[in-house]
PDB file of C-alpha atoms in Angstrom:
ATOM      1  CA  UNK M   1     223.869  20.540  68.170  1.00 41.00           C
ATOM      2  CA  UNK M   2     222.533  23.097  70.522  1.00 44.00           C
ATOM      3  CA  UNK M   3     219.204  22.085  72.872  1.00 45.00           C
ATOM      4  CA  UNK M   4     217.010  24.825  73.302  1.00 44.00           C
ATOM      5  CA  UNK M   5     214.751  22.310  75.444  1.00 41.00           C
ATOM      6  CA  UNK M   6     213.133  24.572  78.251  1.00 40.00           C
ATOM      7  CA  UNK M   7     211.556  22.577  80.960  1.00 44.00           C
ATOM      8  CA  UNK M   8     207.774  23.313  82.845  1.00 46.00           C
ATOM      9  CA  UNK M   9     207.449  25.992  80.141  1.00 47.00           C
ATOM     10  CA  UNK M  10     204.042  26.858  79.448  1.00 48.00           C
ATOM     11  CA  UNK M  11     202.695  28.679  75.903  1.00 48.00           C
ATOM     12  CA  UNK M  12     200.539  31.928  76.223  1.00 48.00           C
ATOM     13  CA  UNK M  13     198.234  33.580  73.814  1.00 46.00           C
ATOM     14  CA  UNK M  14     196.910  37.213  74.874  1.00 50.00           C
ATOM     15  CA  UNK M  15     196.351  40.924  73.519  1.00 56.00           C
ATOM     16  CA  UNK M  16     199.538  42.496  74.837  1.00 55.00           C
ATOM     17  CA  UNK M  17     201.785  39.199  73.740  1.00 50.00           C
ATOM     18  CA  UNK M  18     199.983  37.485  71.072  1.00 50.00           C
ATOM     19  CA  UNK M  19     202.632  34.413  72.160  1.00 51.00           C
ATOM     20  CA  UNK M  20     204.978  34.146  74.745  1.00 47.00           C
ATOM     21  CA  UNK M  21     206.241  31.439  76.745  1.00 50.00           C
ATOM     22  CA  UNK M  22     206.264  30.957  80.475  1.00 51.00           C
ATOM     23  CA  UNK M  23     209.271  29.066  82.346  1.00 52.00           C
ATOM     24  CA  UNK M  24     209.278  27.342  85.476  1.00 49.00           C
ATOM     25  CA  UNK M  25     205.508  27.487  85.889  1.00 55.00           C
ATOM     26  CA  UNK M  26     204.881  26.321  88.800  1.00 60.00           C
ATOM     27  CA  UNK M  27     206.957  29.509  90.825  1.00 82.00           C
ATOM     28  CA  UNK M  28     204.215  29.320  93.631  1.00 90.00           C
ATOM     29  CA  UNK M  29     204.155  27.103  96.431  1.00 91.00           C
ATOM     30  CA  UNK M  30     201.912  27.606  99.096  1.00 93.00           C
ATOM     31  CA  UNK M  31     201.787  25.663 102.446  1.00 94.00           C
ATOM     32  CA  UNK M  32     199.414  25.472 105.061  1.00 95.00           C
ATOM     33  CA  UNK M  33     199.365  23.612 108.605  1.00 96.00           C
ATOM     34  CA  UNK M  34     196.021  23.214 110.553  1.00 95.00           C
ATOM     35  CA  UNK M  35     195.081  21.564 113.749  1.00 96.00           C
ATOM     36  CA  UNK M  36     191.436  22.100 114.009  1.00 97.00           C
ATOM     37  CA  UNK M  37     188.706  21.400 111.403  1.00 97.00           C
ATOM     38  CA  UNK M  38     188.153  24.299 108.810  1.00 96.00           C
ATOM     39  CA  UNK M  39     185.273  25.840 107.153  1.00 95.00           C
ATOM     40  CA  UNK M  40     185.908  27.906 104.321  1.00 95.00           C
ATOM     41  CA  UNK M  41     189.207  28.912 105.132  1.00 95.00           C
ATOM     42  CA  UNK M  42     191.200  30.590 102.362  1.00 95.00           C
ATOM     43  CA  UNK M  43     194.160  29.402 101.474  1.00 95.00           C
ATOM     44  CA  UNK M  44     195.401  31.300  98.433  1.00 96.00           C
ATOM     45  CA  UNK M  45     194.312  34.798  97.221  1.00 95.00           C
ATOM     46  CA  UNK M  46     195.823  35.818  93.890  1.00 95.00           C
ATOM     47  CA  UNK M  47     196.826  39.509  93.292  1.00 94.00           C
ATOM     48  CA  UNK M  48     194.116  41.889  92.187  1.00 96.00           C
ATOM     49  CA  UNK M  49     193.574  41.011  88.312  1.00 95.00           C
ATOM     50  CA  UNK M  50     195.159  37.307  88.225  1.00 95.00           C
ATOM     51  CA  UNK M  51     193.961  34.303  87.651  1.00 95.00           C
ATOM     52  CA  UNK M  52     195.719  31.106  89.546  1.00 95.00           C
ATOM     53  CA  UNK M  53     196.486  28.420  87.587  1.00 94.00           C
ATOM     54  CA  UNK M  54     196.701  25.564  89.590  1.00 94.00           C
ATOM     55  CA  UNK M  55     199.586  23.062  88.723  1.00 93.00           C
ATOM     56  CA  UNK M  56     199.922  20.407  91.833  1.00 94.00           C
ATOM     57  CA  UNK M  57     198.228  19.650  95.314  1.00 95.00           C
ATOM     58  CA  UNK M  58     199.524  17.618  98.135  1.00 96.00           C
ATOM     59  CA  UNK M  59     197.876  17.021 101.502  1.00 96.00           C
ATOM     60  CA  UNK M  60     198.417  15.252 104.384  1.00 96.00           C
ATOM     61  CA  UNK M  61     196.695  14.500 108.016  1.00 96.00           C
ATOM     62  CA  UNK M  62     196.647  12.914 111.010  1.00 96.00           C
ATOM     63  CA  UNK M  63     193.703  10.938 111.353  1.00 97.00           C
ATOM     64  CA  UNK M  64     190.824  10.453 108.622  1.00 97.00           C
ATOM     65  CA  UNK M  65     189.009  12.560 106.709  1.00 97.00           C
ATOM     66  CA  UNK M  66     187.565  14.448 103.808  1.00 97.00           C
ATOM     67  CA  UNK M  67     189.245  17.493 102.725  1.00 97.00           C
ATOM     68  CA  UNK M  68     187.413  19.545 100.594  1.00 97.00           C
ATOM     69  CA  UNK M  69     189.307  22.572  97.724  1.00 96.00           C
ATOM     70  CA  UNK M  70     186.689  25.124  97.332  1.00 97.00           C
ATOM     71  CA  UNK M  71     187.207  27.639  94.245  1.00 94.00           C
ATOM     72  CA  UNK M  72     185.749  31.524  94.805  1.00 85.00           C
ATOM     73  CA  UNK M  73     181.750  31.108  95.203  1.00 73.00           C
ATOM     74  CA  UNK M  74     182.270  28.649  97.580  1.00 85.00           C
ATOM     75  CA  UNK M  75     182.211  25.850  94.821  1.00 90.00           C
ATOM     76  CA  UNK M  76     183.654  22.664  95.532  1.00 94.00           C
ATOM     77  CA  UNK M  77     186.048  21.469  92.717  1.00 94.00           C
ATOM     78  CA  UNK M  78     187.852  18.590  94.936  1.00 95.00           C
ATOM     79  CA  UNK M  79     187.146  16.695  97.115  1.00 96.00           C
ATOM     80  CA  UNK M  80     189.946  14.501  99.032  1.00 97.00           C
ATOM     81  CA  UNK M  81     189.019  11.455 101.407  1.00 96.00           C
ATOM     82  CA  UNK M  82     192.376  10.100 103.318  1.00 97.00           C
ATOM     83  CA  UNK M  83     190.875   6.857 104.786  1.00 96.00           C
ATOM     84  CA  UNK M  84     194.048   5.932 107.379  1.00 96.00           C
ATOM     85  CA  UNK M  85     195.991   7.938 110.016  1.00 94.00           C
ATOM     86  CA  UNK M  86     198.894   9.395 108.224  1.00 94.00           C
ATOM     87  CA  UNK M  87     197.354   9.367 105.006  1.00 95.00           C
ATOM     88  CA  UNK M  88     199.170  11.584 102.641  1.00 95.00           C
ATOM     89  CA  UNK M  89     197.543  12.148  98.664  1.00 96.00           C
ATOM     90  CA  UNK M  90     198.923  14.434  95.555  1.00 95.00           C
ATOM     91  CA  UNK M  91     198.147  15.165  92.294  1.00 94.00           C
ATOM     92  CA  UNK M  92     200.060  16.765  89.447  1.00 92.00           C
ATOM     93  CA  UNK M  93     198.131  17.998  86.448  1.00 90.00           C
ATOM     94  CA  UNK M  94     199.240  18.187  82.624  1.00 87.00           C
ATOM     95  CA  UNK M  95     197.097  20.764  82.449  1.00 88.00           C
ATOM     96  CA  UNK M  96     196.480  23.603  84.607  1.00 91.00           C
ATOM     97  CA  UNK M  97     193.388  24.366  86.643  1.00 93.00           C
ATOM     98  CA  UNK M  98     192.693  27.837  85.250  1.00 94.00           C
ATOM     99  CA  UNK M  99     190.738  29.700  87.806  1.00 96.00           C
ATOM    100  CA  UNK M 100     188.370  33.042  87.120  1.00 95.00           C
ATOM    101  CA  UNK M 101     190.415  36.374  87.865  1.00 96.00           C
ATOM    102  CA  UNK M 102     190.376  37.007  91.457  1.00 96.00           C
ATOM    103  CA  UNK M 103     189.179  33.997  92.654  1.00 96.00           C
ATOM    104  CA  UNK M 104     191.134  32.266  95.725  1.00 96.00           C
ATOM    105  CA  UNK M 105     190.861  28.829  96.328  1.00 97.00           C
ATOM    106  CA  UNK M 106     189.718  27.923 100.462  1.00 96.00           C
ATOM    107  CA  UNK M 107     189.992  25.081 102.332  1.00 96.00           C
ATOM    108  CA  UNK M 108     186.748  22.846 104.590  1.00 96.00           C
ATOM    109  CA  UNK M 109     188.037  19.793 106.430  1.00 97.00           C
ATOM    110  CA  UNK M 110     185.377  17.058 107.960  1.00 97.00           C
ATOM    111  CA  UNK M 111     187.287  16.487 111.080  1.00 96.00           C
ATOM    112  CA  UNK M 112     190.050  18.237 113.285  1.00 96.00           C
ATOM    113  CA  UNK M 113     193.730  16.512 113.038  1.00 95.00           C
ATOM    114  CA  UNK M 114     196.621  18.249 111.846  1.00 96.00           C
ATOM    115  CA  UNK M 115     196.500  18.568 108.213  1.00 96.00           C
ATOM    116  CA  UNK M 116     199.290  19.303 105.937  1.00 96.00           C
ATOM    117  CA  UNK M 117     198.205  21.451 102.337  1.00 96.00           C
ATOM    118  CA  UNK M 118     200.968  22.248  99.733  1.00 95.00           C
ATOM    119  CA  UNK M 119     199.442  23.990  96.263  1.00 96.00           C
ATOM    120  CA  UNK M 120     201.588  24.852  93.346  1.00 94.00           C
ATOM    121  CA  UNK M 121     201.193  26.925  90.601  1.00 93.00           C
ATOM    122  CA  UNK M 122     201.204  30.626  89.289  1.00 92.00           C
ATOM    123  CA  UNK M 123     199.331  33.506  88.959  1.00 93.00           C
ATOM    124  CA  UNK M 124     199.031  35.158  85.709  1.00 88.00           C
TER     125      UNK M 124
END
């Protein structure tokens, strides 16, 4: 019996391909270091036209604090409080977060410490 199982494939609907699927979704991973505290710093820009569609976070720091995922208009759509010194939180969603075309996702942090930030996901 042959398995035509695909895995991380992700189903599309849109003018151009009324269906088509994507493999290996999450083909971008992103990873930032920081040492001081951050306001509003971006940390991923899609390409002109795209849309990110965000698939897993992971983040890390040094000493406590809140970290704070900002989406285009300065929105807040996470918010991240690592309570310990070498506190280290991810998240992996079934679902993507499906941002607006062109919007980038930036980073605020409460205190300075170094601060680990991995995103995955793709632009599409």
């Amino acid at each position: 019996m042959d398995n035509n199982t695909k895995l991380m494939s992700i189903v599309f609907s849109s003018e151009e391909n009324p269906l088509f699927t994507r493999e290996y979704a999450s083909d971008i991973v992103l990873f930032q270091t920081f040492s001081t505290a951050q306001t509003n710093t971006a940390i991923w820009t899609p390409d002109s036209g795209k849309s990110i569609f965000l698939t897993a976070f992971q983040v890390s720091a040094s000493v406590p604090l809140t970290i704070q995922l900002k989406r285009g208009g300065n929105n807040s759509f996470l918010s991240i409080i690592l309570t310990s010194t070498l506190a280290t939180y991810g998240e992996s969603y079934p679902s993507p977060i499906k941002f607006n075309p062109d919007e980038g996702i930036s980073v605020t942090t409460s205190a300075a410490g170094t601060v680990n930030i991995s995103l995955m996901g793709y632009e599409f």
